[in-house]
mmCIF file of C-alpha atoms (C1' of nucleotides) and ligand atoms in Angstrom:
data_model
loop_
_atom_site.group_PDB
_atom_site.id
_atom_site.type_symbol
_atom_site.label_atom_id
_atom_site.label_comp_id
_atom_site.label_asym_id
_atom_site.label_seq_id
_atom_site.Cartn_x
_atom_site.Cartn_y
_atom_site.Cartn_z
ATOM 1 C CA MET A 1 -24.713 96.966 -28.176
ATOM 2 C CA LYS A 2 -23.024 94.612 -30.596
ATOM 3 C CA GLY A 3 -24.948 91.687 -32.011
ATOM 4 C CA ILE A 4 -26.478 89.400 -29.457
ATOM 5 C CA ASP A 5 -27.935 87.194 -32.158
ATOM 6 C CA GLN A 6 -24.548 87.127 -33.752
ATOM 7 C CA ARG A 7 -22.994 85.708 -30.595
ATOM 8 C CA VAL A 8 -25.714 83.089 -30.347
ATOM 9 C CA THR A 9 -25.191 82.015 -33.924
ATOM 10 C CA GLU A 10 -21.477 81.960 -33.397
ATOM 11 C CA PHE A 11 -21.862 79.727 -30.411
ATOM 12 C CA GLU A 12 -24.236 77.476 -32.293
ATOM 13 C CA HIS A 13 -21.464 76.782 -34.778
ATOM 14 C CA GLN A 14 -19.126 75.874 -31.925
ATOM 15 C CA LEU A 15 -21.707 73.452 -30.589
ATOM 16 C CA ARG A 16 -22.343 71.828 -33.943
ATOM 17 C CA LYS A 17 -18.636 71.298 -34.317
ATOM 18 C CA ALA A 18 -18.723 69.294 -31.087
ATOM 19 C CA GLY A 19 -21.844 67.333 -31.958
ATOM 20 C CA LEU A 20 -23.878 69.319 -29.482
ATOM 21 C CA ARG A 21 -27.219 71.044 -29.939
ATOM 22 C CA MET A 22 -28.486 74.571 -29.770
ATOM 23 C CA THR A 23 -31.554 74.367 -27.612
ATOM 24 C CA GLN A 24 -34.143 76.935 -26.595
ATOM 25 C CA GLN A 25 -32.704 76.959 -23.090
ATOM 26 C CA ARG A 26 -29.162 77.574 -24.230
ATOM 27 C CA ARG A 27 -30.304 80.292 -26.573
ATOM 28 C CA LEU A 28 -32.164 81.992 -23.745
ATOM 29 C CA ILE A 29 -29.307 81.753 -21.256
ATOM 30 C CA LEU A 30 -26.905 83.027 -23.875
ATOM 31 C CA ARG A 31 -29.174 85.990 -24.441
ATOM 32 C CA VAL A 32 -29.373 86.745 -20.748
ATOM 33 C CA LEU A 33 -25.595 86.644 -20.489
ATOM 34 C CA ALA A 34 -25.144 88.861 -23.518
ATOM 35 C CA GLU A 35 -27.524 91.415 -22.086
ATOM 36 C CA ALA A 36 -25.871 91.376 -18.667
ATOM 37 C CA ASP A 37 -23.351 94.058 -17.899
ATOM 38 C CA ASP A 38 -22.625 92.712 -14.434
ATOM 39 C CA HIS A 39 -21.422 89.419 -12.928
ATOM 40 C CA PRO A 40 -24.526 87.394 -12.062
ATOM 41 C CA ASP A 41 -24.511 84.035 -10.319
ATOM 42 C CA ALA A 42 -26.459 80.957 -11.444
ATOM 43 C CA LYS A 43 -29.537 81.934 -9.503
ATOM 44 C CA GLY A 44 -29.442 85.423 -10.924
ATOM 45 C CA ILE A 45 -29.170 84.148 -14.469
ATOM 46 C CA PHE A 46 -31.971 81.722 -13.750
ATOM 47 C CA THR A 47 -34.217 84.481 -12.440
ATOM 48 C CA ARG A 48 -33.659 86.702 -15.460
ATOM 49 C CA ALA A 49 -34.217 83.835 -17.886
ATOM 50 C CA PHE A 50 -37.191 82.420 -16.023
ATOM 51 C CA VAL A 51 -39.185 85.507 -16.954
ATOM 52 C CA HIS A 52 -38.959 84.527 -20.614
ATOM 53 C CA ASP A 53 -39.393 80.790 -20.048
ATOM 54 C CA PRO A 54 -41.114 79.628 -16.839
ATOM 55 C CA THR A 55 -40.291 76.006 -17.646
ATOM 56 C CA LEU A 56 -36.552 76.551 -17.389
ATOM 57 C CA SER A 57 -34.828 74.810 -14.479
ATOM 58 C CA LEU A 58 -31.905 75.868 -12.340
ATOM 59 C CA SER A 59 -30.152 72.589 -13.117
ATOM 60 C CA THR A 60 -30.088 73.545 -16.757
ATOM 61 C CA VAL A 61 -28.544 76.874 -15.920
ATOM 62 C CA TYR A 62 -25.775 75.132 -14.012
ATOM 63 C CA ARG A 63 -25.253 72.608 -16.765
ATOM 64 C CA THR A 64 -25.190 75.333 -19.368
ATOM 65 C CA MET A 65 -22.734 77.440 -17.425
ATOM 66 C CA LYS A 66 -20.400 74.495 -17.201
ATOM 67 C CA LEU A 67 -20.751 73.868 -20.909
ATOM 68 C CA LEU A 68 -20.186 77.509 -21.771
ATOM 69 C CA GLU A 69 -17.136 77.534 -19.569
ATOM 70 C CA THR A 70 -15.514 74.506 -21.172
ATOM 71 C CA GLN A 71 -16.296 76.030 -24.551
ATOM 72 C CA GLY A 72 -14.553 79.173 -23.446
ATOM 73 C CA ALA A 73 -17.658 81.272 -24.004
ATOM 74 C CA ILE A 74 -17.816 82.605 -20.466
ATOM 75 C CA GLU A 75 -15.587 83.141 -17.477
ATOM 76 C CA ARG A 76 -16.337 81.948 -13.998
ATOM 77 C CA HIS A 77 -15.333 84.013 -10.998
ATOM 78 C CA ALA A 78 -15.300 83.049 -7.332
ATOM 79 C CA PHE A 79 -15.409 86.294 -5.396
ATOM 80 C CA GLU A 80 -15.577 86.236 -1.632
ATOM 81 C CA ASP A 81 -19.324 85.724 -1.363
ATOM 82 C CA GLY A 82 -18.876 82.021 -2.010
ATOM 83 C CA VAL A 83 -20.987 81.577 -5.140
ATOM 84 C CA SER A 84 -19.712 81.364 -8.703
ATOM 85 C CA ARG A 85 -20.327 84.443 -10.802
ATOM 86 C CA TYR A 86 -20.174 84.598 -14.564
ATOM 87 C CA GLU A 87 -19.589 86.955 -17.449
ATOM 88 C CA HIS A 88 -19.282 86.415 -21.176
ATOM 89 C CA ALA A 89 -15.732 86.015 -22.411
ATOM 90 C CA ASP A 90 -15.897 88.027 -25.607
ATOM 91 C CA GLN A 91 -14.151 90.961 -24.065
ATOM 92 C CA ALA A 92 -10.531 91.805 -23.379
ATOM 93 C CA HIS A 93 -8.924 90.377 -20.260
ATOM 94 C CA HIS A 94 -9.471 92.412 -17.151
ATOM 95 C CA ASP A 95 -9.388 92.014 -13.395
ATOM 96 C CA HIS A 96 -11.767 93.159 -10.681
ATOM 97 C CA LEU A 97 -12.045 95.589 -7.815
ATOM 98 C CA ILE A 98 -14.867 94.762 -5.422
ATOM 99 C CA ASP A 99 -16.381 97.403 -3.171
ATOM 100 C CA ILE A 100 -16.522 95.606 0.183
ATOM 101 C CA GLU A 101 -19.372 97.809 1.339
ATOM 102 C CA THR A 102 -21.714 97.683 -1.628
ATOM 103 C CA GLY A 103 -20.504 94.552 -3.376
ATOM 104 C CA LYS A 104 -20.179 96.549 -6.580
ATOM 105 C CA VAL A 105 -17.693 95.051 -9.020
ATOM 106 C CA ILE A 106 -15.456 97.397 -11.001
ATOM 107 C CA GLU A 107 -13.373 96.179 -13.893
ATOM 108 C CA PHE A 108 -9.862 97.327 -14.688
ATOM 109 C CA SER A 109 -6.799 96.136 -16.509
ATOM 110 C CA SER A 110 -3.137 96.825 -16.062
ATOM 111 C CA PRO A 111 -0.640 95.775 -18.699
ATOM 112 C CA GLU A 112 2.129 96.596 -16.227
ATOM 113 C CA ILE A 113 0.830 94.150 -13.643
ATOM 114 C CA GLU A 114 0.240 91.497 -16.265
ATOM 115 C CA GLU A 115 3.807 91.869 -17.388
ATOM 116 C CA LEU A 116 5.190 91.712 -13.872
ATOM 117 C CA GLN A 117 3.197 88.573 -13.227
ATOM 118 C CA ALA A 118 4.717 86.879 -16.238
ATOM 119 C CA LYS A 119 8.171 88.003 -15.193
ATOM 120 C CA ILE A 120 7.718 86.643 -11.667
ATOM 121 C CA ALA A 121 6.386 83.332 -12.919
ATOM 122 C CA ALA A 122 9.270 83.021 -15.372
ATOM 123 C CA LYS A 123 11.783 83.681 -12.626
ATOM 124 C CA LEU A 124 10.209 80.842 -10.671
ATOM 125 C CA GLY A 125 10.422 78.593 -13.700
ATOM 126 C CA TYR A 126 6.763 78.768 -14.667
ATOM 127 C CA GLU A 127 4.585 80.024 -17.462
ATOM 128 C CA ILE A 128 1.220 81.427 -16.398
ATOM 129 C CA VAL A 129 -1.818 79.633 -17.771
ATOM 130 C CA ARG A 130 -4.374 81.833 -16.025
ATOM 131 C CA HIS A 131 -4.526 84.054 -13.015
ATOM 132 C CA LYS A 132 -6.834 85.738 -10.603
ATOM 133 C CA LEU A 133 -6.409 89.259 -9.323
ATOM 134 C CA GLU A 134 -9.110 90.669 -7.101
ATOM 135 C CA LEU A 135 -8.859 93.881 -5.141
ATOM 136 C CA TYR A 136 -11.255 94.390 -2.246
ATOM 137 C CA GLY A 137 -11.535 97.965 -1.115
ATOM 138 C CA ARG A 138 -13.667 100.785 0.105
ATOM 139 C CA LYS A 139 -14.501 104.053 -1.509
ATOM 140 C CA LEU A 140 -12.262 106.962 -0.703
ATOM 141 C CA GLY A 141 -13.593 110.316 0.395
ATOM 142 C CA GLY A 142 -17.178 109.142 0.239
ATOM 143 C CA LYS A 143 -17.829 109.705 3.912
ATOM 144 C CA THR A 144 -15.607 112.756 4.341
ATOM 145 C CA ARG A 145 -14.939 112.943 8.029
ATOM 146 C CA ARG A 146 -15.251 116.601 8.865
ATOM 147 C CA ARG A 147 -13.941 117.991 12.156
ATOM 148 C CA ARG A 148 -16.561 117.982 14.856
ATOM 149 C CA PRO A 149 -18.317 121.393 14.784
ATOM 150 C CA GLY A 150 -17.804 121.984 18.506
ATOM 151 C CA ALA A 151 -14.113 121.144 18.558
ATOM 152 C CA MET B 1 11.854 77.336 13.764
ATOM 153 C CA LYS B 2 10.880 80.346 15.844
ATOM 154 C CA GLY B 3 8.859 79.856 19.009
ATOM 155 C CA ILE B 4 5.749 77.809 18.561
ATOM 156 C CA ASP B 5 4.975 78.040 22.251
ATOM 157 C CA GLN B 6 5.498 81.753 22.030
ATOM 158 C CA ARG B 7 2.833 82.045 19.366
ATOM 159 C CA VAL B 8 0.432 79.978 21.434
ATOM 160 C CA THR B 9 0.986 82.124 24.499
ATOM 161 C CA GLU B 10 0.621 85.243 22.397
ATOM 162 C CA PHE B 11 -2.688 84.043 21.054
ATOM 163 C CA GLU B 12 -3.812 83.082 24.539
ATOM 164 C CA HIS B 13 -3.484 86.720 25.552
ATOM 165 C CA GLN B 14 -5.593 87.765 22.576
ATOM 166 C CA LEU B 15 -8.265 85.319 23.622
ATOM 167 C CA ARG B 16 -8.252 86.430 27.249
ATOM 168 C CA LYS B 17 -8.687 89.990 26.123
ATOM 169 C CA ALA B 18 -11.876 88.911 24.371
ATOM 170 C CA GLY B 19 -13.205 86.837 27.234
ATOM 171 C CA LEU B 20 -12.428 83.641 25.384
ATOM 172 C CA ARG B 21 -10.595 80.553 26.562
ATOM 173 C CA MET B 22 -7.445 78.736 25.582
ATOM 174 C CA THR B 23 -8.462 75.120 25.298
ATOM 175 C CA GLN B 24 -6.515 71.965 24.651
ATOM 176 C CA GLN B 25 -8.041 71.794 21.191
ATOM 177 C CA ARG B 26 -7.093 75.331 20.261
ATOM 178 C CA ARG B 27 -3.614 74.829 21.583
ATOM 179 C CA LEU B 28 -3.249 71.699 19.493
ATOM 180 C CA ILE B 29 -4.614 73.243 16.301
ATOM 181 C CA LEU B 30 -2.384 76.249 16.808
ATOM 182 C CA ARG B 31 0.590 73.950 17.130
ATOM 183 C CA VAL B 32 -0.330 72.094 13.952
ATOM 184 C CA LEU B 33 -0.614 75.376 12.086
ATOM 185 C CA ALA B 34 2.689 76.625 13.423
ATOM 186 C CA GLU B 35 4.426 73.465 12.347
ATOM 187 C CA ALA B 36 2.860 73.506 8.890
ATOM 188 C CA ASP B 37 4.897 74.920 6.062
ATOM 189 C CA ASP B 38 2.168 74.370 3.486
ATOM 190 C CA HIS B 39 -1.484 75.436 3.061
ATOM 191 C CA PRO B 40 -3.635 72.676 4.582
ATOM 192 C CA ASP B 41 -7.415 72.590 4.500
ATOM 193 C CA ALA B 42 -9.641 71.872 7.493
ATOM 194 C CA LYS B 43 -9.575 68.150 6.950
ATOM 195 C CA GLY B 44 -5.803 68.180 6.650
ATOM 196 C CA ILE B 45 -5.416 70.122 9.873
ATOM 197 C CA PHE B 46 -7.848 67.757 11.530
ATOM 198 C CA THR B 47 -5.889 64.723 10.397
ATOM 199 C CA ARG B 48 -2.599 66.080 11.682
ATOM 200 C CA ALA B 49 -4.099 67.096 15.000
ATOM 201 C CA PHE B 50 -6.116 63.925 15.420
ATOM 202 C CA VAL B 51 -2.879 61.989 15.829
ATOM 203 C CA HIS B 52 -2.189 63.880 19.039
ATOM 204 C CA ASP B 53 -5.774 63.907 20.281
ATOM 205 C CA PRO B 54 -8.174 61.265 18.929
ATOM 206 C CA THR B 55 -11.101 62.964 20.648
ATOM 207 C CA LEU B 56 -10.817 66.106 18.532
ATOM 208 C CA SER B 57 -13.696 66.740 16.123
ATOM 209 C CA LEU B 58 -13.721 68.279 12.686
ATOM 210 C CA SER B 59 -16.371 70.761 13.818
ATOM 211 C CA THR B 60 -13.942 72.137 16.324
ATOM 212 C CA VAL B 61 -11.339 72.570 13.626
ATOM 213 C CA TYR B 62 -13.815 74.568 11.538
ATOM 214 C CA ARG B 63 -14.902 76.642 14.502
ATOM 215 C CA THR B 64 -11.329 77.273 15.477
ATOM 216 C CA MET B 65 -10.310 78.276 11.978
ATOM 217 C CA LYS B 66 -13.107 80.802 11.908
ATOM 218 C CA LEU B 67 -12.067 82.122 15.276
ATOM 219 C CA LEU B 68 -8.434 82.338 14.290
ATOM 220 C CA GLU B 69 -9.412 84.141 11.143
ATOM 221 C CA THR B 70 -11.496 86.793 12.864
ATOM 222 C CA GLN B 71 -8.654 87.226 15.342
ATOM 223 C CA GLY B 72 -6.318 87.766 12.437
ATOM 224 C CA ALA B 73 -4.133 84.846 13.438
ATOM 225 C CA ILE B 74 -4.449 83.009 10.159
ATOM 226 C CA GLU B 75 -5.284 83.657 6.538
ATOM 227 C CA ARG B 76 -7.851 81.784 4.554
ATOM 228 C CA HIS B 77 -7.299 81.036 0.899
ATOM 229 C CA ALA B 78 -9.742 79.739 -1.683
ATOM 230 C CA PHE B 79 -7.671 78.280 -4.450
ATOM 231 C CA GLU B 80 -9.343 76.586 -7.386
ATOM 232 C CA ASP B 81 -9.839 73.231 -5.715
ATOM 233 C CA GLY B 82 -12.892 74.566 -3.922
ATOM 234 C CA VAL B 83 -11.922 74.046 -0.290
ATOM 235 C CA SER B 84 -10.598 76.695 2.076
ATOM 236 C CA ARG B 85 -6.922 76.433 2.833
ATOM 237 C CA TYR B 86 -5.152 78.102 5.718
ATOM 238 C CA GLU B 87 -1.781 79.372 6.840
ATOM 239 C CA HIS B 88 -0.641 81.279 9.895
ATOM 240 C CA ALA B 89 -0.545 85.029 9.464
ATOM 241 C CA ASP B 90 2.646 85.865 11.317
ATOM 242 C CA GLN B 91 4.618 86.216 8.133
ATOM 243 C CA ALA B 92 5.053 89.002 5.620
ATOM 244 C CA HIS B 93 2.366 89.408 2.974
ATOM 245 C CA HIS B 94 2.848 87.291 -0.082
ATOM 246 C CA ASP B 95 0.859 85.922 -2.985
ATOM 247 C CA HIS B 96 0.734 82.478 -4.565
ATOM 248 C CA LEU B 97 1.665 80.641 -7.717
ATOM 249 C CA ILE B 98 -0.069 77.282 -8.056
ATOM 250 C CA ASP B 99 1.346 74.542 -10.253
ATOM 251 C CA ILE B 100 -1.730 73.374 -12.159
ATOM 252 C CA GLU B 101 -0.197 69.964 -12.705
ATOM 253 C CA THR B 102 1.028 69.090 -9.239
ATOM 254 C CA GLY B 103 -1.045 71.437 -7.103
ATOM 255 C CA LYS B 104 2.136 72.672 -5.480
ATOM 256 C CA VAL B 105 1.821 76.151 -4.016
ATOM 257 C CA ILE B 106 4.745 78.538 -4.363
ATOM 258 C CA GLU B 107 4.877 81.804 -2.463
ATOM 259 C CA PHE B 108 6.187 85.048 -3.837
ATOM 260 C CA SER B 109 5.868 88.743 -3.249
ATOM 261 C CA SER B 110 6.228 91.725 -5.517
ATOM 262 C CA PRO B 111 6.419 95.226 -4.089
ATOM 263 C CA GLU B 112 6.034 96.545 -7.630
ATOM 264 C CA ILE B 113 2.720 94.793 -8.139
ATOM 265 C CA GLU B 114 1.493 95.790 -4.704
ATOM 266 C CA GLU B 115 2.265 99.385 -5.528
ATOM 267 C CA LEU B 116 0.564 99.228 -8.899
ATOM 268 C CA GLN B 117 -2.524 97.747 -7.271
ATOM 269 C CA ALA B 118 -2.735 100.616 -4.830
ATOM 270 C CA LYS B 119 -2.243 103.092 -7.635
ATOM 271 C CA ILE B 120 -5.000 101.535 -9.724
ATOM 272 C CA ALA B 121 -7.398 101.438 -6.801
ATOM 273 C CA ALA B 122 -6.661 105.043 -5.967
ATOM 274 C CA LYS B 123 -7.318 106.095 -9.541
ATOM 275 C CA LEU B 124 -10.701 104.410 -9.278
ATOM 276 C CA GLY B 125 -11.367 106.216 -6.019
ATOM 277 C CA TYR B 126 -10.732 103.281 -3.708
ATOM 278 C CA GLU B 127 -8.336 102.212 -1.016
ATOM 279 C CA ILE B 128 -7.483 98.519 -0.965
ATOM 280 C CA VAL B 129 -8.441 96.655 2.188
ATOM 281 C CA ARG B 130 -7.204 93.278 1.011
ATOM 282 C CA HIS B 131 -6.542 91.544 -2.231
ATOM 283 C CA LYS B 132 -6.024 88.193 -3.819
ATOM 284 C CA LEU B 133 -3.455 87.436 -6.464
ATOM 285 C CA GLU B 134 -3.116 83.858 -7.618
ATOM 286 C CA LEU B 135 -1.093 82.721 -10.604
ATOM 287 C CA TYR B 136 -1.856 79.314 -12.058
ATOM 288 C CA GLY B 137 0.856 77.953 -14.272
ATOM 289 C CA ARG B 138 2.894 75.031 -15.438
ATOM 290 C CA LYS B 139 6.555 74.353 -15.062
ATOM 291 C CA LEU B 140 8.786 75.478 -17.870
ATOM 292 C CA GLY B 141 11.285 73.126 -19.474
ATOM 293 C CA GLY B 142 10.460 70.340 -17.065
ATOM 294 C CA LYS B 143 9.368 67.894 -19.695
ATOM 295 C CA THR B 144 11.878 68.814 -22.347
ATOM 296 C CA ARG B 145 10.317 67.582 -25.545
ATOM 297 C CA ARG B 146 13.115 65.832 -27.386
ATOM 298 C CA ARG B 147 12.773 65.097 -31.084
ATOM 299 C CA ARG B 148 11.411 61.655 -31.757
ATOM 300 C CA PRO B 149 14.415 59.282 -32.133
ATOM 301 C CA GLY B 150 13.165 57.970 -35.450
ATOM 302 C CA ALA B 151 12.539 61.351 -37.033
ATOM 303 C "C1'" DA C 1 -43.267 65.818 -43.587
ATOM 304 C "C1'" DA C 2 -42.583 61.910 -40.627
ATOM 305 C "C1'" DC C 3 -38.766 58.990 -38.284
ATOM 306 C "C1'" DG C 4 -35.359 57.844 -35.098
ATOM 307 C "C1'" DC C 5 -31.649 58.332 -32.032
ATOM 308 C "C1'" DA C 6 -28.611 60.811 -29.377
ATOM 309 C "C1'" DG C 7 -28.148 64.892 -26.862
ATOM 310 C "C1'" DT C 8 -30.985 67.572 -23.326
ATOM 311 C "C1'" DT C 9 -34.128 68.810 -19.915
ATOM 312 C "C1'" DG C 10 -36.846 69.001 -15.485
ATOM 313 C "C1'" DC C 11 -37.186 67.074 -11.190
ATOM 314 C "C1'" DG C 12 -35.855 65.176 -7.192
ATOM 315 C "C1'" DA C 13 -32.183 63.037 -4.812
ATOM 316 C "C1'" DA C 14 -27.327 63.120 -3.742
ATOM 317 C "C1'" DT C 15 -22.857 65.525 -2.637
ATOM 318 C "C1'" DG C 16 -19.647 67.747 0.026
ATOM 319 C "C1'" DA C 17 -17.877 71.678 2.517
ATOM 320 C "C1'" DA C 18 -19.098 74.363 6.250
ATOM 321 C "C1'" DT C 19 -22.338 75.675 10.020
ATOM 322 C "C1'" DT C 20 -25.225 75.014 13.938
ATOM 323 C "C1'" DG C 21 -28.401 73.243 17.934
ATOM 324 C "C1'" DC C 22 -27.896 70.889 22.038
ATOM 325 C "C1'" DG C 23 -26.614 68.439 26.068
ATOM 326 C "C1'" DA C 24 -22.199 67.308 28.190
ATOM 327 C "C1'" DT C 25 -17.670 69.050 29.470
ATOM 328 C "C1'" DA C 26 -14.055 71.837 31.153
ATOM 329 C "C1'" DA C 27 -11.651 76.523 31.343
ATOM 330 C "C1'" DG C 28 -10.428 79.815 34.725
ATOM 331 C "C1'" DG C 29 -11.867 83.731 37.935
ATOM 332 C "C1'" DC C 30 -13.081 83.706 42.801
ATOM 333 C "C1'" DG D 1 -12.626 73.296 45.079
ATOM 334 C "C1'" DC D 2 -16.919 75.920 43.190
ATOM 335 C "C1'" DC D 3 -19.567 78.046 39.832
ATOM 336 C "C1'" DT D 4 -20.488 80.321 35.629
ATOM 337 C "C1'" DT D 5 -20.359 79.895 30.901
ATOM 338 C "C1'" DA D 6 -17.328 79.273 26.964
ATOM 339 C "C1'" DT D 7 -16.398 75.260 24.303
ATOM 340 C "C1'" DC D 8 -16.694 70.592 22.655
ATOM 341 C "C1'" DG D 9 -18.386 66.344 20.271
ATOM 342 C "C1'" DC D 10 -21.997 64.743 17.588
ATOM 343 C "C1'" DA D 11 -25.674 64.689 14.770
ATOM 344 C "C1'" DA D 12 -28.536 67.317 12.024
ATOM 345 C "C1'" DT D 13 -28.788 71.245 8.813
ATOM 346 C "C1'" DT D 14 -27.636 74.474 5.232
ATOM 347 C "C1'" DC D 15 -26.453 75.794 0.735
ATOM 348 C "C1'" DA D 16 -24.328 75.659 -3.744
ATOM 349 C "C1'" DT D 17 -23.683 72.488 -7.229
ATOM 350 C "C1'" DT D 18 -23.950 67.924 -9.321
ATOM 351 C "C1'" DC D 19 -26.308 63.633 -10.749
ATOM 352 C "C1'" DG D 20 -29.564 59.795 -12.108
ATOM 353 C "C1'" DC D 21 -33.236 58.983 -14.814
ATOM 354 C "C1'" DA D 22 -37.355 59.053 -17.514
ATOM 355 C "C1'" DA D 23 -39.501 62.171 -20.658
ATOM 356 C "C1'" DC D 24 -38.496 65.250 -24.436
ATOM 357 C "C1'" DT D 25 -36.561 67.522 -28.491
ATOM 358 C "C1'" DG D 26 -33.000 68.969 -31.854
ATOM 359 C "C1'" DC D 27 -31.810 67.750 -36.238
ATOM 360 C "C1'" DG D 28 -29.738 64.702 -39.794
ATOM 361 C "C1'" DT D 29 -31.938 61.065 -42.594
ATOM 362 C "C1'" DT D 30 -35.385 58.899 -45.293
HETATM 363 MN MN1 LIG E 201 -15.591 91.287 -15.432
HETATM 364 MN MN1 LIG E 202 1.176 81.320 1.698
HETATM 365 ZN ZN1 LIG E 203 -5.175 90.121 -15.090
HETATM 366 ZN ZN1 LIG E 204 -0.176 90.693 -2.743
#
DNA sequence: AACGCAGTTGCGAATGAATTGCGATAAGGC
DNA sequence: GCCTTATCGCAATTCATTCGCAACTGCGTT
C-alpha cells in the first residue's frame, strides 16, 4: 500500500485551506476509504468505521462523503442498486463493469473509448466535463452448458 | 409520427399474453409516452396524462412504468438529477449527452464505442447484457468570451 | 495551559422518490 | 349481463439522504 497517513495529512491541508477542520471522524472515515479496495456505500463505510469508533453516526458519514466529494477527494457512483457508492479519487480514471449475478465490480479503462467520447461530444458542439460508463454483464463460460449426456 | 395507436394495440397483445389487462390508464400513459420526444420523469408523465384524465393517480403512473419496463416497452434512465426518467423503447439503441447547464438531453450512438465495449467485456471474460453511457458536458463556443472593451 | 468561537457532531425529525396494503372499481372471458 | 380478479385511487410506508439544533471540539489566540 502507499501511505494512508500521507493521504490523511494531504487532505488535512486541503481542509485548512478552506477554513475547515480535521476531526477524529473525518480521519477515521478517510482511513476506511483508503483501506477499501471496493466501492462501499455510506452504510458500509459506517459499519467499517463504527468498529473503531462506536460513537460515530451515519449522518456524519453522509456529511463527510459530501464534503470529500466537493473537495474532489472521492468519487461517487450510482450503480443500479440505487444507493451511492464511493471510492477514493487518487487513482487514474477508469470505468466499471458490474457482474449482474454477483454484483462484483470490475474496473477497466479504455483510452480509445475516452477519445471517441470526446470526438462525439465535439461533433455535437460540446466539451465533456465528466461521464459515466457502466457495463452490466454476466460471466462467460462459467456455467459451460454441456450437451445432455443422453442426447 | 408513426402509429401511436399501433403501439398501443401491440402492447395490448403483450399484456393479454401475460393475463394482464389494457386499461384506460395504461392506454393514456402509453399515448403520452408515444407523443413524448424527451425523457420525462414519473411526475412529468403524470402531469401530461392528468390533463386528459383528472382521475389518474401518480401511483398508477409508477406502477405502469414498472410494468412497461419489465415488458421491455420502455427504458428507464437515472441521470444525475436523481429521479428516474423514461422513454419508449421502440427506437434504436442510443446513449445520451446531457448539457450540465441547461439539462438538455441529446441522443447519439456510436457503433465504434459499442464494439469497443463488447471487446473490453470479452477480454474480462464477460458478455454485456446492458450498459449505460452518459456524457455530461457544456456547450462549446456558445458564450464567446470577447475581450473586455476597455482592455 | 486555559479561552473562546466557529466548525462539527449525534440524534431525531424531515424529505422526497418510489412502493405497497386495502377496499372499491372495472376489464374481459363466458 | 355476470363473475372473477386484475387494477385503481388513496393513504400509509419504505428507504436513502438531508436537516435543525443543542452539545461538543478543533485550533488559533492570549
Ligand atoms: Mn472504481
Ligand atoms: Mn433517449
Ligand atoms: Zn471513462
Ligand atoms: Zn450505448
